[in-house]
GROMACS .gro file of N, CA, C and O in nm:
model
  440
    1MET      N    1   0.068  -0.142  -0.001
    1MET     CA    2   0.000   0.000  -0.001
    1MET      C    3   0.073   0.117  -0.009
    1MET      O    4   0.064   0.208  -0.052
    2PHE      N    5   0.213   0.122   0.078
    2PHE     CA    6   0.271   0.230   0.078
    2PHE      C    7   0.357   0.255  -0.046
    2PHE      O    8   0.348   0.389  -0.093
    3ILE      N    9   0.390   0.159  -0.122
    3ILE     CA   10   0.465   0.188  -0.251
    3ILE      C   11   0.352   0.240  -0.357
    3ILE      O   12   0.398   0.333  -0.416
    4SER      N   13   0.244   0.204  -0.361
    4SER     CA   14   0.169   0.263  -0.472
    4SER      C   15   0.115   0.417  -0.436
    4SER      O   16   0.117   0.496  -0.523
    5SER      N   17   0.121   0.443  -0.308
    5SER     CA   18   0.107   0.573  -0.259
    5SER      C   19   0.224   0.648  -0.320
    5SER      O   20   0.209   0.773  -0.366
    6ALA      N   21   0.324   0.621  -0.316
    6ALA     CA   22   0.469   0.679  -0.334
    6ALA      C   23   0.488   0.692  -0.485
    6ALA      O   24   0.488   0.817  -0.529
    7PHE      N   25   0.427   0.595  -0.565
    7PHE     CA   26   0.443   0.622  -0.690
    7PHE      C   27   0.312   0.730  -0.731
    7PHE      O   28   0.358   0.814  -0.835
    8ALA      N   29   0.205   0.720  -0.675
    8ALA     CA   30   0.096   0.832  -0.735
    8ALA      C   31   0.159   0.978  -0.674
    8ALA      O   32   0.106   1.065  -0.740
    9GLN      N   33   0.223   0.970  -0.563
    9GLN     CA   34   0.270   1.105  -0.530
    9GLN      C   35   0.392   1.176  -0.620
    9GLN      O   36   0.394   1.280  -0.666
   10THR      N   37   0.458   1.072  -0.686
   10THR     CA   38   0.570   1.123  -0.767
   10THR      C   39   0.545   1.143  -0.916
   10THR      O   40   0.609   1.204  -0.993
   11ALA      N   41   0.438   1.098  -0.941
   11ALA     CA   42   0.397   1.083  -1.092
   11ALA      C   43   0.390   1.225  -1.142
   11ALA      O   44   0.460   1.257  -1.258
   12PRO      N   45   0.307   1.325  -1.087
   12PRO     CA   46   0.267   1.449  -1.146
   12PRO      C   47   0.424   1.533  -1.155
   12PRO      O   48   0.460   1.614  -1.223
   13ALA      N   49   0.525   1.505  -1.058
   13ALA     CA   50   0.640   1.573  -1.037
   13ALA      C   51   0.736   1.527  -1.140
   13ALA      O   52   0.799   1.601  -1.216
   14ALA      N   53   0.723   1.408  -1.180
   14ALA     CA   54   0.801   1.353  -1.279
   14ALA      C   55   0.755   1.411  -1.431
   14ALA      O   56   0.839   1.440  -1.522
   15ALA      N   57   0.621   1.425  -1.437
   15ALA     CA   58   0.583   1.471  -1.575
   15ALA      C   59   0.616   1.620  -1.586
   15ALA      O   60   0.632   1.652  -1.704
   16ALA      N   61   0.594   1.695  -1.478
   16ALA     CA   62   0.644   1.833  -1.487
   16ALA      C   63   0.779   1.855  -1.539
   16ALA      O   64   0.816   1.963  -1.577
   17GLU      N   65   0.864   1.775  -1.494
   17GLU     CA   66   1.008   1.780  -1.504
   17GLU      C   67   1.038   1.740  -1.657
   17GLU      O   68   1.144   1.803  -1.719
   18GLY      N   69   0.962   1.655  -1.725
   18GLY     CA   70   0.982   1.633  -1.864
   18GLY      C   71   0.939   1.731  -1.941
   18GLY      O   72   1.024   1.780  -2.046
   19GLY      N   73   0.861   1.812  -1.906
   19GLY     CA   74   0.811   1.934  -1.996
   19GLY      C   75   0.778   1.882  -2.134
   19GLY      O   76   0.701   1.795  -2.160
   20LEU      N   77   0.850   1.979  -2.218
   20LEU     CA   78   0.821   1.965  -2.383
   20LEU      C   79   0.878   1.842  -2.428
   20LEU      O   80   0.810   1.769  -2.527
   21MET      N   81   0.981   1.794  -2.383
   21MET     CA   82   1.033   1.653  -2.428
   21MET      C   83   0.962   1.546  -2.406
   21MET      O   84   0.934   1.454  -2.473
   22GLY      N   85   0.898   1.564  -2.277
   22GLY     CA   86   0.807   1.439  -2.239
   22GLY      C   87   0.682   1.432  -2.321
   22GLY      O   88   0.619   1.338  -2.369
   23SER      N   89   0.607   1.551  -2.373
   23SER     CA   90   0.498   1.541  -2.447
   23SER      C   91   0.539   1.514  -2.599
   23SER      O   92   0.459   1.459  -2.661
   24LEU      N   93   0.656   1.556  -2.659
   24LEU     CA   94   0.698   1.513  -2.758
   24LEU      C   95   0.721   1.358  -2.778
   24LEU      O   96   0.679   1.295  -2.884
   25THR      N   97   0.768   1.307  -2.692
   25THR     CA   98   0.810   1.182  -2.681
   25THR      C   99   0.671   1.089  -2.691
   25THR      O  100   0.652   0.981  -2.722
   26GLY      N  101   0.558   1.163  -2.598
   26GLY     CA  102   0.443   1.085  -2.602
   26GLY      C  103   0.347   1.100  -2.741
   26GLY      O  104   0.276   1.000  -2.753
   27MET      N  105   0.392   1.190  -2.812
   27MET     CA  106   0.305   1.209  -2.944
   27MET      C  107   0.385   1.128  -3.053
   27MET      O  108   0.335   1.133  -3.163
   28LEU      N  109   0.508   1.113  -3.046
   28LEU     CA  110   0.601   1.036  -3.140
   28LEU      C  111   0.524   0.909  -3.204
   28LEU      O  112   0.526   0.890  -3.324
   29PRO      N  113   0.479   0.814  -3.126
   29PRO     CA  114   0.406   0.714  -3.168
   29PRO      C  115   0.295   0.749  -3.267
   29PRO      O  116   0.269   0.664  -3.372
   30LEU      N  117   0.205   0.848  -3.244
   30LEU     CA  118   0.110   0.883  -3.326
   30LEU      C  119   0.142   0.929  -3.449
   30LEU      O  120   0.086   0.915  -3.558
   31VAL      N  121   0.247   1.026  -3.433
   31VAL     CA  122   0.297   1.073  -3.561
   31VAL      C  123   0.370   0.967  -3.650
   31VAL      O  124   0.342   0.972  -3.776
   32LEU      N  125   0.427   0.870  -3.582
   32LEU     CA  126   0.497   0.767  -3.676
   32LEU      C  127   0.392   0.683  -3.755
   32LEU      O  128   0.397   0.639  -3.839
   33MET      N  129   0.274   0.642  -3.651
   33MET     CA  130   0.178   0.596  -3.725
   33MET      C  131   0.106   0.651  -3.837
   33MET      O  132   0.090   0.586  -3.957
   34PHE      N  133   0.096   0.795  -3.844
   34PHE     CA  134   0.045   0.851  -3.953
   34PHE      C  135   0.120   0.848  -4.079
   34PHE      O  136   0.081   0.833  -4.180
   35VAL      N  137   0.269   0.854  -4.045
   35VAL     CA  138   0.363   0.864  -4.157
   35VAL      C  139   0.358   0.717  -4.234
   35VAL      O  140   0.338   0.715  -4.359
   36VAL      N  141   0.344   0.610  -4.131
   36VAL     CA  142   0.322   0.486  -4.213
   36VAL      C  143   0.219   0.473  -4.269
   36VAL      O  144   0.203   0.403  -4.386
   37LEU      N  145   0.096   0.515  -4.219
   37LEU     CA  146  -0.047   0.503  -4.291
   37LEU      C  147  -0.017   0.572  -4.428
   37LEU      O  148  -0.100   0.527  -4.518
   38TYR      N  149   0.042   0.703  -4.429
   38TYR     CA  150   0.040   0.751  -4.565
   38TYR      C  151   0.116   0.681  -4.668
   38TYR      O  152   0.059   0.682  -4.780
   39PHE      N  153   0.222   0.642  -4.636
   39PHE     CA  154   0.300   0.574  -4.716
   39PHE      C  155   0.252   0.429  -4.768
   39PHE      O  156   0.277   0.391  -4.871
   40ILE      N  157   0.185   0.364  -4.665
   40ILE     CA  158   0.116   0.225  -4.712
   40ILE      C  159  -0.005   0.240  -4.758
   40ILE      O  160  -0.036   0.143  -4.867
   41MET      N  161  -0.085   0.329  -4.748
   41MET     CA  162  -0.223   0.316  -4.779
   41MET      C  163  -0.272   0.455  -4.877
   41MET      O  164  -0.302   0.424  -4.984
   42ILE      N  165  -0.244   0.556  -4.815
   42ILE     CA  166  -0.278   0.704  -4.890
   42ILE      C  167  -0.224   0.707  -5.034
   42ILE      O  168  -0.284   0.733  -5.141
   43ARG      N  169  -0.084   0.711  -5.021
   43ARG     CA  170  -0.015   0.743  -5.150
   43ARG      C  171  -0.031   0.644  -5.249
   43ARG      O  172  -0.043   0.689  -5.366
   44PRO      N  173  -0.024   0.503  -5.223
   44PRO     CA  174  -0.087   0.424  -5.338
   44PRO      C  175  -0.216   0.440  -5.401
   44PRO      O  176  -0.228   0.420  -5.517
   45GLN      N  177  -0.300   0.477  -5.306
   45GLN     CA  178  -0.446   0.494  -5.349
   45GLN      C  179  -0.433   0.613  -5.457
   45GLN      O  180  -0.510   0.611  -5.541
   46MET      N  181  -0.364   0.725  -5.406
   46MET     CA  182  -0.390   0.845  -5.479
   46MET      C  183  -0.312   0.821  -5.608
   46MET      O  184  -0.350   0.867  -5.742
   47LYS      N  185  -0.228   0.732  -5.640
   47LYS     CA  186  -0.147   0.705  -5.769
   47LYS      C  187  -0.220   0.638  -5.855
   47LYS      O  188  -0.233   0.652  -5.965
   48ARG      N  189  -0.299   0.517  -5.789
   48ARG     CA  190  -0.410   0.441  -5.869
   48ARG      C  191  -0.500   0.528  -5.923
   48ARG      O  192  -0.536   0.515  -6.034
   49GLN      N  193  -0.546   0.626  -5.851
   49GLN     CA  194  -0.660   0.731  -5.903
   49GLN      C  195  -0.605   0.808  -6.019
   49GLN      O  196  -0.683   0.823  -6.120
   50LYS      N  197  -0.480   0.841  -5.993
   50LYS     CA  198  -0.419   0.939  -6.100
   50LYS      C  199  -0.414   0.840  -6.251
   50LYS      O  200  -0.443   0.906  -6.350
   51GLU      N  201  -0.374   0.725  -6.224
   51GLU     CA  202  -0.357   0.629  -6.346
   51GLU      C  203  -0.498   0.609  -6.381
   51GLU      O  204  -0.502   0.615  -6.547
   52HIS      N  205  -0.589   0.578  -6.324
   52HIS     CA  206  -0.721   0.565  -6.386
   52HIS      C  207  -0.785   0.679  -6.439
   52HIS      O  208  -0.850   0.692  -6.561
   53ARG      N  209  -0.759   0.807  -6.382
   53ARG     CA  210  -0.809   0.915  -6.453
   53ARG      C  211  -0.742   0.953  -6.596
   53ARG      O  212  -0.816   0.982  -6.695
   54ALA      N  213  -0.608   0.905  -6.578
   54ALA     CA  214  -0.532   0.932  -6.722
   54ALA      C  215  -0.580   0.828  -6.813
   54ALA      O  216  -0.605   0.869  -6.942
   55MET      N  217  -0.609   0.710  -6.766
   55MET     CA  218  -0.675   0.607  -6.871
   55MET      C  219  -0.813   0.640  -6.938
   55MET      O  220  -0.812   0.641  -7.055
   56ILE      N  221  -0.898   0.695  -6.836
   56ILE     CA  222  -1.015   0.725  -6.879
   56ILE      C  223  -1.008   0.876  -6.973
   56ILE      O  224  -1.099   0.880  -7.056
   57ASP      N  225  -0.934   0.943  -6.950
   57ASP     CA  226  -0.911   1.066  -7.031
   57ASP      C  227  -0.844   1.027  -7.175
   57ASP      O  228  -0.884   1.114  -7.277
   58ALA      N  229  -0.771   0.919  -7.186
   58ALA     CA  230  -0.702   0.876  -7.317
   58ALA      C  231  -0.792   0.783  -7.403
   58ALA      O  232  -0.751   0.748  -7.502
   59LEU      N  233  -0.925   0.771  -7.363
   59LEU     CA  234  -1.013   0.668  -7.432
   59LEU      C  235  -1.044   0.737  -7.560
   59LEU      O  236  -1.061   0.852  -7.571
   60ALA      N  237  -1.039   0.652  -7.642
   60ALA     CA  238  -1.083   0.695  -7.805
   60ALA      C  239  -1.172   0.588  -7.875
   60ALA      O  240  -1.184   0.481  -7.821
   61LYS      N  241  -1.238   0.647  -7.954
   61LYS     CA  242  -1.332   0.536  -8.057
   61LYS      C  243  -1.248   0.428  -8.107
   61LYS      O  244  -1.142   0.437  -8.148
   62GLY      N  245  -1.281   0.307  -8.110
   62GLY     CA  246  -1.230   0.191  -8.136
   62GLY      C  247  -1.166   0.117  -8.024
   62GLY      O  248  -1.115  -0.005  -8.044
   63ASP      N  249  -1.135   0.184  -7.916
   63ASP     CA  250  -1.083   0.100  -7.791
   63ASP      C  251  -1.171  -0.004  -7.737
   63ASP      O  252  -1.296   0.024  -7.740
   64GLU      N  253  -1.113  -0.118  -7.682
   64GLU     CA  254  -1.195  -0.225  -7.659
   64GLU      C  255  -1.163  -0.224  -7.492
   64GLU      O  256  -1.054  -0.214  -7.426
   65VAL      N  257  -1.285  -0.195  -7.407
   65VAL     CA  258  -1.268  -0.172  -7.268
   65VAL      C  259  -1.352  -0.294  -7.188
   65VAL      O  260  -1.451  -0.344  -7.242
   66ALA      N  261  -1.322  -0.284  -7.064
   66ALA     CA  262  -1.415  -0.374  -6.985
   66ALA      C  263  -1.455  -0.278  -6.869
   66ALA      O  264  -1.371  -0.189  -6.826
   67THR      N  265  -1.562  -0.270  -6.833
   67THR     CA  266  -1.639  -0.204  -6.743
   67THR      C  267  -1.632  -0.265  -6.590
   67THR      O  268  -1.624  -0.380  -6.578
   68ALA      N  269  -1.685  -0.202  -6.482
   68ALA     CA  270  -1.680  -0.240  -6.356
   68ALA      C  271  -1.794  -0.337  -6.329
   68ALA      O  272  -1.796  -0.437  -6.256
   69GLY      N  273  -1.899  -0.339  -6.417
   69GLY     CA  274  -2.024  -0.425  -6.438
   69GLY      C  275  -1.986  -0.554  -6.495
   69GLY      O  276  -2.071  -0.639  -6.505
   70GLY      N  277  -1.882  -0.576  -6.577
   70GLY     CA  278  -1.850  -0.678  -6.641
   70GLY      C  279  -1.875  -0.683  -6.766
   70GLY      O  280  -1.827  -0.786  -6.862
   71LEU      N  281  -1.909  -0.582  -6.822
   71LEU     CA  282  -1.931  -0.563  -6.972
   71LEU      C  283  -1.808  -0.539  -7.068
   71LEU      O  284  -1.716  -0.480  -6.990
   72LEU      N  285  -1.797  -0.616  -7.158
   72LEU     CA  286  -1.682  -0.598  -7.263
   72LEU      C  287  -1.736  -0.536  -7.369
   72LEU      O  288  -1.846  -0.579  -7.421
   73GLY      N  289  -1.682  -0.420  -7.437
   73GLY     CA  290  -1.715  -0.388  -7.557
   73GLY      C  291  -1.636  -0.289  -7.625
   73GLY      O  292  -1.516  -0.257  -7.566
   74LYS      N  293  -1.654  -0.253  -7.738
   74LYS     CA  294  -1.578  -0.174  -7.814
   74LYS      C  295  -1.644  -0.017  -7.809
   74LYS      O  296  -1.763  -0.002  -7.820
   75VAL      N  297  -1.575   0.086  -7.783
   75VAL     CA  298  -1.598   0.240  -7.761
   75VAL      C  299  -1.656   0.285  -7.906
   75VAL      O  300  -1.558   0.287  -8.008
   76THR      N  301  -1.777   0.339  -7.925
   76THR     CA  302  -1.832   0.374  -8.044
   76THR      C  303  -1.844   0.525  -8.027
   76THR      O  304  -1.866   0.598  -8.152
   77GLY      N  305  -1.852   0.577  -7.933
   77GLY     CA  306  -1.898   0.733  -7.914
   77GLY      C  307  -1.848   0.784  -7.775
   77GLY      O  308  -1.839   0.710  -7.698
   78LEU      N  309  -1.810   0.892  -7.773
   78LEU     CA  310  -1.757   0.965  -7.665
   78LEU      C  311  -1.838   1.100  -7.630
   78LEU      O  312  -1.848   1.164  -7.709
   79SER      N  313  -1.862   1.145  -7.498
   79SER     CA  314  -1.920   1.238  -7.460
   79SER      C  315  -1.837   1.279  -7.334
   79SER      O  316  -1.749   1.219  -7.287
   80GLU      N  317  -1.880   1.411  -7.260
   80GLU     CA  318  -1.818   1.448  -7.157
   80GLU      C  319  -1.813   1.354  -7.039
   80GLU      O  320  -1.686   1.312  -6.996
   81GLY      N  321  -1.918   1.287  -7.018
   81GLY     CA  322  -1.916   1.190  -6.892
   81GLY      C  323  -1.954   1.052  -6.923
   81GLY      O  324  -1.951   0.973  -6.835
   82TYR      N  325  -1.986   1.042  -7.050
   82TYR     CA  326  -2.044   0.918  -7.085
   82TYR      C  327  -1.969   0.863  -7.227
   82TYR      O  328  -1.913   0.926  -7.294
   83ILE      N  329  -1.968   0.729  -7.224
   83ILE     CA  330  -1.915   0.650  -7.330
   83ILE      C  331  -2.032   0.582  -7.420
   83ILE      O  332  -2.113   0.517  -7.332
   84GLN      N  333  -2.017   0.540  -7.537
   84GLN     CA  334  -2.126   0.440  -7.607
   84GLN      C  335  -2.031   0.338  -7.648
   84GLN      O  336  -1.925   0.319  -7.674
   85LEU      N  337  -2.076   0.211  -7.591
   85LEU     CA  338  -2.014   0.064  -7.598
   85LEU      C  339  -2.096  -0.012  -7.693
   85LEU      O  340  -2.225  -0.030  -7.671
   86GLU      N  341  -2.038  -0.083  -7.788
   86GLU     CA  342  -2.107  -0.171  -7.869
   86GLU      C  343  -2.054  -0.311  -7.809
   86GLU      O  344  -1.933  -0.356  -7.819
   87ILE      N  345  -2.154  -0.392  -7.738
   87ILE     CA  346  -2.143  -0.488  -7.671
   87ILE      C  347  -2.170  -0.617  -7.752
   87ILE      O  348  -2.120  -0.730  -7.733
   88ALA      N  349  -2.250  -0.594  -7.857
   88ALA     CA  350  -2.266  -0.706  -7.955
   88ALA      C  351  -2.293  -0.641  -8.102
   88ALA      O  352  -2.311  -0.508  -8.082
   89SER      N  353  -2.304  -0.714  -8.198
   89SER     CA  354  -2.321  -0.645  -8.326
   89SER      C  355  -2.469  -0.587  -8.330
   89SER      O  356  -2.568  -0.636  -8.288
   90GLY      N  357  -2.449  -0.452  -8.346
   90GLY     CA  358  -2.589  -0.374  -8.334
   90GLY      C  359  -2.635  -0.332  -8.205
   90GLY      O  360  -2.757  -0.278  -8.178
   91VAL      N  361  -2.572  -0.367  -8.092
   91VAL     CA  362  -2.620  -0.360  -7.962
   91VAL      C  363  -2.530  -0.234  -7.876
   91VAL      O  364  -2.411  -0.293  -7.866
   92GLN      N  365  -2.578  -0.122  -7.864
   92GLN     CA  366  -2.483  -0.029  -7.782
   92GLN      C  367  -2.549   0.003  -7.667
   92GLN      O  368  -2.684   0.017  -7.666
   93VAL      N  369  -2.468   0.035  -7.568
   93VAL     CA  370  -2.507   0.068  -7.441
   93VAL      C  371  -2.436   0.210  -7.405
   93VAL      O  372  -2.328   0.225  -7.450
   94GLN      N  373  -2.493   0.284  -7.310
   94GLN     CA  374  -2.439   0.404  -7.283
   94GLN      C  375  -2.373   0.389  -7.120
   94GLN      O  376  -2.460   0.350  -7.045
   95VAL      N  377  -2.253   0.401  -7.097
   95VAL     CA  378  -2.213   0.377  -6.954
   95VAL      C  379  -2.135   0.509  -6.912
   95VAL      O  380  -2.075   0.584  -7.001
   96GLN      N  381  -2.104   0.519  -6.790
   96GLN     CA  382  -2.036   0.639  -6.750
   96GLN      C  383  -1.875   0.621  -6.758
   96GLN      O  384  -1.843   0.486  -6.755
   97ARG      N  385  -1.797   0.706  -6.804
   97ARG     CA  386  -1.669   0.688  -6.822
   97ARG      C  387  -1.605   0.624  -6.697
   97ARG      O  388  -1.504   0.548  -6.718
   98SER      N  389  -1.640   0.662  -6.593
   98SER     CA  390  -1.576   0.618  -6.461
   98SER      C  391  -1.604   0.478  -6.437
   98SER      O  392  -1.520   0.407  -6.364
   99ALA      N  393  -1.691   0.408  -6.507
   99ALA     CA  394  -1.718   0.289  -6.490
   99ALA      C  395  -1.629   0.197  -6.584
   99ALA      O  396  -1.615   0.076  -6.543
  100VAL      N  397  -1.534   0.231  -6.647
  100VAL     CA  398  -1.426   0.178  -6.725
  100VAL      C  399  -1.336   0.137  -6.645
  100VAL      O  400  -1.277   0.208  -6.575
  101THR      N  401  -1.297   0.012  -6.614
  101THR     CA  402  -1.194  -0.047  -6.529
  101THR      C  403  -1.050  -0.067  -6.599
  101THR      O  404  -0.951  -0.071  -6.562
  102GLN      N  405  -1.069  -0.092  -6.719
  102GLN     CA  406  -0.956  -0.159  -6.812
  102GLN      C  407  -0.959  -0.130  -6.949
  102GLN      O  408  -1.071  -0.152  -7.028
  103VAL      N  409  -0.858  -0.083  -7.031
  103VAL     CA  410  -0.863  -0.079  -7.166
  103VAL      C  411  -0.803  -0.220  -7.197
  103VAL      O  412  -0.683  -0.233  -7.165
  104LEU      N  413  -0.849  -0.300  -7.315
  104LEU     CA  414  -0.809  -0.436  -7.339
  104LEU      C  415  -0.735  -0.431  -7.458
  104LEU      O  416  -0.740  -0.331  -7.536
  105PRO      N  417  -0.644  -0.520  -7.492
  105PRO     CA  418  -0.565  -0.525  -7.629
  105PRO      C  419  -0.657  -0.545  -7.737
  105PRO      O  420  -0.766  -0.589  -7.704
  106LYS      N  421  -0.622  -0.474  -7.859
  106LYS     CA  422  -0.700  -0.477  -7.977
  106LYS      C  423  -0.751  -0.628  -8.011
  106LYS      O  424  -0.638  -0.717  -8.002
  107GLY      N  425  -0.846  -0.671  -8.022
  107GLY     CA  426  -0.890  -0.806  -8.094
  107GLY      C  427  -0.943  -0.884  -7.987
  107GLY      O  428  -0.961  -1.014  -8.008
  108THR      N  429  -0.935  -0.836  -7.853
  108THR     CA  430  -1.003  -0.914  -7.738
  108THR      C  431  -1.149  -0.959  -7.749
  108THR      O  432  -1.198  -1.056  -7.722
  109VAL      N  433  -1.214  -0.830  -7.782
  109VAL     CA  434  -1.358  -0.844  -7.792
  109VAL      C  435  -1.393  -0.879  -7.942
  109VAL      O  436  -1.356  -0.821  -8.032
  110LYS      N  437  -1.474  -0.978  -7.954
  110LYS     CA  438  -1.507  -1.021  -8.094
  110LYS      C  439  -1.660  -1.009  -8.137
  110LYS      O  440  -1.741  -1.045  -8.044
   0.00000   0.00000   0.00000
């Protein structure tokens, strides 16, 4: 019982002596976790978004693409936010540009 009282009485004095250095040491793990989170999760996601945006901006007529819904087709028309896909002979659908997940090699869609 006497030992725990002694620790309780000396704890505030030790914290006051540490001052600025003690608070920086306490925040170091939080800052380190944020830096690791940035380099492991946030930065790669931003890179993928930039690559996807560049791919969507580079779409042209005749490109063969795959959409997020699983449709495969050939681009027959482009507008600001939408593209026309020919998914079968004579069958065209309109999808959002952001739904395109992949540009396929020529000759993939028959």
